[in-house]
Short mmCIF file of C-alpha atoms and ligand atoms in Angstrom, two decimals:
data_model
loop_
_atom_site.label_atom_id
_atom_site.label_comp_id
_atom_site.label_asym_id
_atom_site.label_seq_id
_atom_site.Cartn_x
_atom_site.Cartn_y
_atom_site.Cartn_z
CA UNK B 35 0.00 0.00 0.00
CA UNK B 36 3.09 2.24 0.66
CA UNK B 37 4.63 3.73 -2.69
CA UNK B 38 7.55 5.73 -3.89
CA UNK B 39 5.08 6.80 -6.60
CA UNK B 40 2.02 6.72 -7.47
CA UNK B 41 0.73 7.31 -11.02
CA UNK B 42 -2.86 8.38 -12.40
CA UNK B 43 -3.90 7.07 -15.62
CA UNK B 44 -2.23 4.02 -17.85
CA UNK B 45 -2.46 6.96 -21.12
CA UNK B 46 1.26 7.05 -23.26
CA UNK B 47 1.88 9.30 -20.61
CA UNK B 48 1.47 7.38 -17.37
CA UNK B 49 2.91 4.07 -18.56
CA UNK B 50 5.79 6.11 -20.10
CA UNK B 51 6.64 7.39 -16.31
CA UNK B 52 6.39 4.25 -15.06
CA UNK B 53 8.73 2.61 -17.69
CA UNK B 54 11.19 5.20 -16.90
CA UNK B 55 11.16 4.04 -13.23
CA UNK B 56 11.07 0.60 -13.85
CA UNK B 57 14.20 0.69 -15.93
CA UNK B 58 16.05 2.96 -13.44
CA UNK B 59 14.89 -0.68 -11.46
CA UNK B 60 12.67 2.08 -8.88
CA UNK B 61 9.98 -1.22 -8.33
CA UNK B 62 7.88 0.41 -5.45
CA UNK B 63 5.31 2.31 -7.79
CA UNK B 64 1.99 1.37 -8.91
CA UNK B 65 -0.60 2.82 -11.61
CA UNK B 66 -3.93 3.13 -11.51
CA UNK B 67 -6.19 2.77 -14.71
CA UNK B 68 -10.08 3.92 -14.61
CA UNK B 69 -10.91 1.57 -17.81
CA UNK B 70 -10.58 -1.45 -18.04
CA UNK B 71 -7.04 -2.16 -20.28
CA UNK B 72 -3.90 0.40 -21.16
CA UNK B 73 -4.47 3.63 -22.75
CA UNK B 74 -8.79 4.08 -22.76
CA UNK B 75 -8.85 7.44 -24.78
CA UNK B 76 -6.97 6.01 -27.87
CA UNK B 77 -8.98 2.81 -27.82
CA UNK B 78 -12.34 4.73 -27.69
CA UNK B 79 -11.37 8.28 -29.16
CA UNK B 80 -9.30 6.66 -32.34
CA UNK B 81 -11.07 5.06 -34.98
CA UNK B 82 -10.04 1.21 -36.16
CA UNK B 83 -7.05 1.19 -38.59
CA UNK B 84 -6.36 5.04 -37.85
CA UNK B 85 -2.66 6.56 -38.69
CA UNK B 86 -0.87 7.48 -35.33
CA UNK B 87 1.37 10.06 -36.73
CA UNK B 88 4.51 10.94 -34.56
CA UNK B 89 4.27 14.49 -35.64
CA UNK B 90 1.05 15.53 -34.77
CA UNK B 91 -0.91 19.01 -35.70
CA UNK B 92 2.94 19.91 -36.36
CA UNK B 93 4.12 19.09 -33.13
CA UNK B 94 7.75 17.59 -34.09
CA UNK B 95 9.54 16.58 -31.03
CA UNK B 96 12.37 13.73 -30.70
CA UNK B 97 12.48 10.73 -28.23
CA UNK B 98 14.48 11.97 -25.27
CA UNK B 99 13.60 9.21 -23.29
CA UNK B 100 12.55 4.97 -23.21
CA UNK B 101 9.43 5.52 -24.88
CA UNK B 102 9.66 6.15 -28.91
CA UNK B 103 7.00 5.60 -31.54
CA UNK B 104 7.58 5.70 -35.41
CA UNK B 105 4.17 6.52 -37.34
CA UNK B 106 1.52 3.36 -37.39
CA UNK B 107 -1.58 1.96 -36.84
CA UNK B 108 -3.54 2.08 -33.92
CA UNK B 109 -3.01 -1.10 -33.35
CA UNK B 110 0.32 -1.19 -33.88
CA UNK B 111 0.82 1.50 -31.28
CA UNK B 112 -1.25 -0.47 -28.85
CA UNK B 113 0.55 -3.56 -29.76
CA UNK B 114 3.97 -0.91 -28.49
CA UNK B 115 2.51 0.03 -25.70
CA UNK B 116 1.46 -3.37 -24.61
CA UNK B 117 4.97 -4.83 -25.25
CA UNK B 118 6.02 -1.93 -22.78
CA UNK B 119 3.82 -2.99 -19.79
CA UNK B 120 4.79 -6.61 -20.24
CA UNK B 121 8.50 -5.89 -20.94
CA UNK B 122 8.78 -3.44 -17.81
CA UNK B 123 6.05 -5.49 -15.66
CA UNK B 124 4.50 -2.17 -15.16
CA UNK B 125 2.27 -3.07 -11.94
CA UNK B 126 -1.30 -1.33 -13.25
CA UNK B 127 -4.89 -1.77 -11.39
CA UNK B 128 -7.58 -1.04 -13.61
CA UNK B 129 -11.08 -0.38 -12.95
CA UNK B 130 -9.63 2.21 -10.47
CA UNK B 131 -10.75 5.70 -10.97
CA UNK B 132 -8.72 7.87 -9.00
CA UNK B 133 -11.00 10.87 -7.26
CA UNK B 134 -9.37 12.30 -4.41
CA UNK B 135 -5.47 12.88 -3.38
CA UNK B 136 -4.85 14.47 0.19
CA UNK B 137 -1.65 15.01 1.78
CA UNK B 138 -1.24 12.93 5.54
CA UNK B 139 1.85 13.76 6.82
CA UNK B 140 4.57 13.22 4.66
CA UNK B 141 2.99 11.39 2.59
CA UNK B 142 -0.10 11.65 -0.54
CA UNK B 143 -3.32 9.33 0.12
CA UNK B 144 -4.78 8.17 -2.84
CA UNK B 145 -8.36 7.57 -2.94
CA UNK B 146 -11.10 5.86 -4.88
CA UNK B 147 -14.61 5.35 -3.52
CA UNK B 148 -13.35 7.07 -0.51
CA UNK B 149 -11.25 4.33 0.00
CA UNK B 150 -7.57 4.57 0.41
CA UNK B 151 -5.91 2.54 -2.41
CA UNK B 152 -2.26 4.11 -2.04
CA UNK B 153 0.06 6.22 0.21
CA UNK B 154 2.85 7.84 -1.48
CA UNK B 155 5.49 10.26 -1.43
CA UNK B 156 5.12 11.15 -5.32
CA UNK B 157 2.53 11.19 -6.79
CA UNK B 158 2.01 11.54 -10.98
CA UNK B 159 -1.25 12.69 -12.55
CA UNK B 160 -1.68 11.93 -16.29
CA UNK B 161 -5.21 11.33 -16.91
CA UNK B 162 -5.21 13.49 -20.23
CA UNK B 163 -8.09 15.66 -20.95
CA UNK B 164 -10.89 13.59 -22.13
CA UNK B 165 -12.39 12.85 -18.70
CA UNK B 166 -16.02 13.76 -18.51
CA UNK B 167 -18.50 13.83 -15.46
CA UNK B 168 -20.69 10.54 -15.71
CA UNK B 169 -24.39 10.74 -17.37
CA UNK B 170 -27.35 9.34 -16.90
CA UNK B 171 -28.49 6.20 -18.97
CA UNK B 172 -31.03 8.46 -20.72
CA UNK B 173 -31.37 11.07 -23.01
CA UNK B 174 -31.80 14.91 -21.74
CA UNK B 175 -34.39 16.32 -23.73
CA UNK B 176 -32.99 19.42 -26.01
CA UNK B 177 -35.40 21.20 -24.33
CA UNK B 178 -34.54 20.85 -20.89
CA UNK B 179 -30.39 21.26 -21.33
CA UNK B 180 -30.47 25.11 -19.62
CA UNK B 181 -31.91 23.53 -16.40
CA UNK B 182 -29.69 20.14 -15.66
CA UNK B 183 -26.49 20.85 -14.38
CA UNK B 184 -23.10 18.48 -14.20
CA UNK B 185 -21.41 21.00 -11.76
CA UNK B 186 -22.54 24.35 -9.66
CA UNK B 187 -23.13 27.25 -11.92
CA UNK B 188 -21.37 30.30 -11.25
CA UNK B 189 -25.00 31.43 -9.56
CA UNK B 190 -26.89 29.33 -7.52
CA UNK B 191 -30.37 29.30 -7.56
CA UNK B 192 -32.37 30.76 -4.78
CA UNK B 193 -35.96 29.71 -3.69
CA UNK B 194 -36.42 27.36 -6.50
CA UNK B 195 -37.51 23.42 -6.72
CA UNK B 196 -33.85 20.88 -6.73
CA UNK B 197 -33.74 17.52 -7.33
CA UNK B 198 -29.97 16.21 -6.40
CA UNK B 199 -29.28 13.46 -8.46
CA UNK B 200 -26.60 10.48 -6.92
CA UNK B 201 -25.30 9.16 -4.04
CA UNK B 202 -22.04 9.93 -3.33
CA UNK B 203 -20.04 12.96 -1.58
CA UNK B 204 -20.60 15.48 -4.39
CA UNK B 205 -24.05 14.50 -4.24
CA UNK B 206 -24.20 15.21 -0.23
CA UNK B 207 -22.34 18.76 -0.50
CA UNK B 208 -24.53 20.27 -3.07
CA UNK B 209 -27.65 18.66 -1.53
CA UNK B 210 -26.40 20.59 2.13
CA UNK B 211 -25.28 23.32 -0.04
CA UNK B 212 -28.51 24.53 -2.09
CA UNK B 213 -30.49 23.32 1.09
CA UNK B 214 -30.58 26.59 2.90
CA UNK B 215 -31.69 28.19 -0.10
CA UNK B 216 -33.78 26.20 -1.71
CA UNK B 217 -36.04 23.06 -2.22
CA UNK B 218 -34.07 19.92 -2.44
CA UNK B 219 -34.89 16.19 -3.22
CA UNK B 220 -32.22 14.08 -2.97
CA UNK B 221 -32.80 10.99 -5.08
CA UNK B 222 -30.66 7.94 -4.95
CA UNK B 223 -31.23 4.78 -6.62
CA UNK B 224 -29.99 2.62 -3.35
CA UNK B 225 -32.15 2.53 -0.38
CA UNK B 226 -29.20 3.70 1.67
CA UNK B 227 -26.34 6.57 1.06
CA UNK B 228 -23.09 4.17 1.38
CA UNK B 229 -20.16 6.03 -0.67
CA UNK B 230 -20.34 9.03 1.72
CA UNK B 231 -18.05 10.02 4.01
CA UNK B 232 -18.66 10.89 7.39
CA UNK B 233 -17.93 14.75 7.47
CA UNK B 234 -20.68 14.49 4.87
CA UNK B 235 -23.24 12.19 6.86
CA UNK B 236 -23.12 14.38 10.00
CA UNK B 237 -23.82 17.51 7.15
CA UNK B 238 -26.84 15.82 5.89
CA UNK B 239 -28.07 14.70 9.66
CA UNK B 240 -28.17 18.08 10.37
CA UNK B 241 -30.23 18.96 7.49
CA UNK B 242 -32.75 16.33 7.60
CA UNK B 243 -35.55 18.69 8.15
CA UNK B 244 -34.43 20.23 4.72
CA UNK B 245 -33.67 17.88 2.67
CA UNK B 246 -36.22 15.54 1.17
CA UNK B 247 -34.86 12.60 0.23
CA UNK B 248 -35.44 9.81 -2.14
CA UNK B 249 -34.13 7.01 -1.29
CA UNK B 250 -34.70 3.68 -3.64
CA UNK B 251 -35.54 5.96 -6.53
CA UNK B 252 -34.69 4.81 -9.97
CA UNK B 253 -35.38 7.87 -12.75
CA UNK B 254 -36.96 6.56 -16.15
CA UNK B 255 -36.91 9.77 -18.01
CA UNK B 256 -37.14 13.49 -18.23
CA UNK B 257 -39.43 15.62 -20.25
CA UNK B 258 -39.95 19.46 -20.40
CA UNK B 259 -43.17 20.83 -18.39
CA UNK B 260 -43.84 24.43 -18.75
CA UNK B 261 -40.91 26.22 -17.78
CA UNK B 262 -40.20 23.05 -15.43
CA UNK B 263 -38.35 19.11 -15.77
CA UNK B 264 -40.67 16.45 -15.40
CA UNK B 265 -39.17 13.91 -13.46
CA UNK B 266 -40.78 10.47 -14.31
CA UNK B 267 -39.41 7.48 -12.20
CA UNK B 268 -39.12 4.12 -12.64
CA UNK B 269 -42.48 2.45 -10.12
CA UNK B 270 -44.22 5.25 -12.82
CA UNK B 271 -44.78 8.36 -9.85
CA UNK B 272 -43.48 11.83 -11.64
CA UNK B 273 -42.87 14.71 -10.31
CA UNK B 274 -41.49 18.55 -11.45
CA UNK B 275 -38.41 19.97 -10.65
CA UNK B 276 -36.88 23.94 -11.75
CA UNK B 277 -33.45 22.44 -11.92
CA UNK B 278 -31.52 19.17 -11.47
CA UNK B 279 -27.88 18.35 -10.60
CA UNK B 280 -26.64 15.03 -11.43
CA UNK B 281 -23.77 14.02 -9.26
CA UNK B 282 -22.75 10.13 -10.77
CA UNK B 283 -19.58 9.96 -10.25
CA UNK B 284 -16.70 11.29 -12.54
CA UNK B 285 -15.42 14.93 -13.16
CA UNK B 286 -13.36 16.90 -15.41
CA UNK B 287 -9.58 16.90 -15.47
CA UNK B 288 -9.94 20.75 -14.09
CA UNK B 289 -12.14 19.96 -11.60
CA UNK B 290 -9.91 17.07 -10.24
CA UNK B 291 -7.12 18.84 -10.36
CA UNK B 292 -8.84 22.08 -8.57
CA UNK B 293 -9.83 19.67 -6.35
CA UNK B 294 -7.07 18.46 -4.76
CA UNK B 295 -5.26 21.96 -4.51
CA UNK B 296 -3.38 22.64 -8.21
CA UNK B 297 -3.44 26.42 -8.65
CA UNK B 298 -3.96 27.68 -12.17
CA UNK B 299 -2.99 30.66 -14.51
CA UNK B 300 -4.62 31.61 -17.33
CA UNK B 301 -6.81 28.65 -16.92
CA UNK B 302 -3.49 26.45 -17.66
CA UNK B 303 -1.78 24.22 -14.40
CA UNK B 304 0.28 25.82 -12.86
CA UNK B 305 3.40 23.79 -13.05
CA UNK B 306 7.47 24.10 -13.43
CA UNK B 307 9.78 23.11 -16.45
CA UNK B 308 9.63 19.43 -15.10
CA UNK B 309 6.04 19.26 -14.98
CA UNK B 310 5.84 19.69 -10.55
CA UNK B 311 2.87 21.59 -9.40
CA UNK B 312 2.32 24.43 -6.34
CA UNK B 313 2.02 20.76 -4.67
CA UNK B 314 5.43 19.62 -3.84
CA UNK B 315 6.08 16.46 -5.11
CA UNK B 316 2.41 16.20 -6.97
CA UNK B 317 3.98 16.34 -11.21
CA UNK B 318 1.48 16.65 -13.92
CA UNK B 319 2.50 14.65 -17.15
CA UNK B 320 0.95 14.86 -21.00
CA UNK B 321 -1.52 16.32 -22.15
CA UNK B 322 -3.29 17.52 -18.54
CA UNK B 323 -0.03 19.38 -18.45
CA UNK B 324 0.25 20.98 -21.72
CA UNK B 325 -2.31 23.48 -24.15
CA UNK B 326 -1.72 21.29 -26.94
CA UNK B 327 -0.37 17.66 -26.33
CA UNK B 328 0.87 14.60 -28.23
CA UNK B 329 1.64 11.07 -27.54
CA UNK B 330 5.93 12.38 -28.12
CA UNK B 331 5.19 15.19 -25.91
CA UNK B 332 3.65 12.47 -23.38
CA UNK B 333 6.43 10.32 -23.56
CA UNK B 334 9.23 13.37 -22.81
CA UNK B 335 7.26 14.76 -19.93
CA UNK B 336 7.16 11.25 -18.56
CA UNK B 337 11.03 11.09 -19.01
CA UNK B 338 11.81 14.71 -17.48
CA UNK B 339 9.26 14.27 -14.81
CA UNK B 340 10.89 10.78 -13.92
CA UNK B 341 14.48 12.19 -13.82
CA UNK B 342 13.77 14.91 -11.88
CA UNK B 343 11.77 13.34 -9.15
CA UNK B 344 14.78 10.62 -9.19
CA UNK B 345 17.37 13.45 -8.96
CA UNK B 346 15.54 15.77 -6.65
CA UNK B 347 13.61 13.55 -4.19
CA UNK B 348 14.78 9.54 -4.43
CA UNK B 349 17.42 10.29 -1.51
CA UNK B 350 14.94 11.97 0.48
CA UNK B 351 12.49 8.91 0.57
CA UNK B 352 15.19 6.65 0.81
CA UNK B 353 16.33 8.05 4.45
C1 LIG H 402 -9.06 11.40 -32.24
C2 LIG H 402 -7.66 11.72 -31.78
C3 LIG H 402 -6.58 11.46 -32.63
C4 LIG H 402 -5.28 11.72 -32.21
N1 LIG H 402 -4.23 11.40 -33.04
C5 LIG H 402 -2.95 11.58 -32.62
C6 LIG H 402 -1.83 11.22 -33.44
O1 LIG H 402 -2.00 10.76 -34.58
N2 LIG H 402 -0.57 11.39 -32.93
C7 LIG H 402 -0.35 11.93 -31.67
O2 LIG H 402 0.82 12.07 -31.27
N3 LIG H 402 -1.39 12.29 -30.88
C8 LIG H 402 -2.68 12.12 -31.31
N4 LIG H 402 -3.72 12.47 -30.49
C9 LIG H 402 -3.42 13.04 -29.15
C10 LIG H 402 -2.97 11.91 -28.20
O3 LIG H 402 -3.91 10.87 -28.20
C11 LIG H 402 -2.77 12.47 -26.81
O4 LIG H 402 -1.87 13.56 -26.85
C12 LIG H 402 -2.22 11.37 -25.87
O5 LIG H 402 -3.12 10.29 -25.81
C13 LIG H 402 -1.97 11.96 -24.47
O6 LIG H 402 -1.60 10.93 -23.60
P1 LIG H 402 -1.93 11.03 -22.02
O7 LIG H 402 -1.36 9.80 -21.41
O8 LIG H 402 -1.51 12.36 -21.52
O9 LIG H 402 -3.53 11.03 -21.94
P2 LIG H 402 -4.59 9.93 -22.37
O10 LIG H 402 -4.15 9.22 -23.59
O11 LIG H 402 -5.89 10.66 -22.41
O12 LIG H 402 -4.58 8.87 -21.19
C14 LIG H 402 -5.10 9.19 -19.93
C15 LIG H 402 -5.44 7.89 -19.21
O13 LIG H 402 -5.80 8.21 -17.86
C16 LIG H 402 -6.97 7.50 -17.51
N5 LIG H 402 -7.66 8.29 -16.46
C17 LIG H 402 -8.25 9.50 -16.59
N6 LIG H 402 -8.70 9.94 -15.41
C18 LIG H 402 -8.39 8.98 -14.50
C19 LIG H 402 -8.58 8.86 -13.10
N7 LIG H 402 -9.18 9.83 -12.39
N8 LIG H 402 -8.14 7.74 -12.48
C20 LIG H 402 -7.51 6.76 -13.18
N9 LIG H 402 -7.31 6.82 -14.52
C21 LIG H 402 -7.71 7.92 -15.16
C22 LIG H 402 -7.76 7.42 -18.81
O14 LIG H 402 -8.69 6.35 -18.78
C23 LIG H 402 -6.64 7.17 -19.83
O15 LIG H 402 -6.34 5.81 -19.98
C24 LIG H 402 -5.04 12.26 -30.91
C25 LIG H 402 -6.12 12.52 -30.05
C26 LIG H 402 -7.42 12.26 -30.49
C27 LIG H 402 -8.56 12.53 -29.55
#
């Protein structure tokens, strides 16, 4: 459970850090995947058969590190990138979305499900940019778009009708949030609230006279009613709502990285030549780190990133 590093997301990126450690024979590191095999966003953004192209949107950049690529298929590269894990034994979990990072001490606590799944005193974050907040299994009517929020809007709403959507922590703290202003359901499709954590229980004790909540409720469908969302559930009772906020799980890059602390300027991380953040010891890798990315710039950052941390930090940890 106790790393030297941990690293987010098996992308060209992450695997490329962790081949850089694994050759420099630095074994205590682990990587966790949220799909289910290496590299998700080129498996499901990439079409079968496409070109990988080395130089990409005229980004020409030369191997500095382990990880190289000439142009090829997708497979191909996939085919690579597999060799890589196997060759290396790069130790990845998958089905392991990483949501929260705090710092304990000396070291960074990893967590998924609000469970701990790694202490460590690096840790790297390369989950690209194509992470999205989870949606629900059916459609949002055009119609209805301007009401249903994924995150809190710049204004919150005052004195209108809420229905709170999931059953997790985000779910909790914009349930207690909008609660003194306005009327919330919370619906949840479990009879009980179980991924919560216990700041957020006592929260939503407290609020229990303010808070309706809807426990065991399964949503069918939406459809637009007057100016309102018709909620229709699943036992076939329907109710209308102003607004929804659906809370299942997932987030934006951004909003992770906000999250656990990373400042930002000019809406870019904020982050040194070698990729470390304001957080000491926290390195951002690929294309989270960069305006415009590639799978070469992925594999450098991962080698400068790796080299640094090695030269800067492996004596530290070792002592
Ligand atoms: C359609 C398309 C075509 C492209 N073609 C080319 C090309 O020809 N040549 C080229 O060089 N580049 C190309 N790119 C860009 C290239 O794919 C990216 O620059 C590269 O994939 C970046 O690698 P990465 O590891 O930083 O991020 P990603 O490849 O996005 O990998 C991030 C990994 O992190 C995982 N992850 C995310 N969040 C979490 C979390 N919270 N917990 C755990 N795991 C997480 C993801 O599942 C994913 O596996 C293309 C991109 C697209 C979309």
């Amino acid at each position: 459970m106790k790393f030297f590093a941990t690293i987010v997301g098996a992308g060209p990126a992450g695997l490329a850090a962790a081949v850089e450690f694994k050759a420099r024979e630095i074994n205590d590191i682990v990587v966790f995947e949220k799909g289910k095999d290496i590299c998700s966003t080129i498996r499901r953004l990439y079409p079968d058969g496409k070109r990988v192209d080395k130089v990409y949107k005229g980004l020409e950049l030369k191997s500095e590190g382990l990880c190289n690529f000439e142009t090829e298929s997708k497979e191909a590269f996939l085919k690579r990138m597999r060799h890589y894990v196997k060759k290396y034994q790069i130790p990845v979990q998958f089905n392991t979305r990483v949501e929260n990072i705090e710092k304990l001490n000396d070291l960074f606590v990893v967590k998924s499900e609000n469970l701990i799944i790694s202490e460590s005193f690096i840790v790297i974050i390369a989950t690209g940019v194509f992470e999205r907040p989870n949606m629900p299994s059916y459609p949002i009517p055009e119609t209805v778009k301007d009401k249903v929020f994924f995150r809190l809007p710049n204004e919150l709403p005052k004195n209108e009708k809420i229905l709170v959507v999931g059953g997790g922590n985000s779910a909790a703290e914009i349930a207690c949030l909008l609660s003194g202003v306005c009327h919330v359901s919370l619906s949840y499709r479990r009879e009980k609230l179980f991924r919560i954590n216990e700041e957020n229980l006592k929260e939503l004790e407290k609020r229990k006279d303010k808070i309706r909540f809807l426990l065991g409720t399964d949503i069918e469908r939406l459809e637009p009613y007057k100016d309102q969302i018709k909620v229709i559930f699943k036992d076939g009772s329907s109710e209308n709502f102003s607004k929804i906020f659906y809370c299942l799980g997932g987030s934006t890059p951004k909003d992770f990285l906000k999250r656990i602390g990373v400042e930002f300027i000019n809406n870019r991380p904020k982050i040194d030549e070698f990729g470390e953040s304001n957080i000491e010891r926290i390195f951002l890798i690929g294309d989270i780190a960069v305006q415009k990315g590639s799978i070469m710039y992925a594999f450098n950052s991962a080698h400068k990133a790796v080299t640094r941390i090695i030269e800067k930090y492996i004596k530290i940890f070792r002592r």
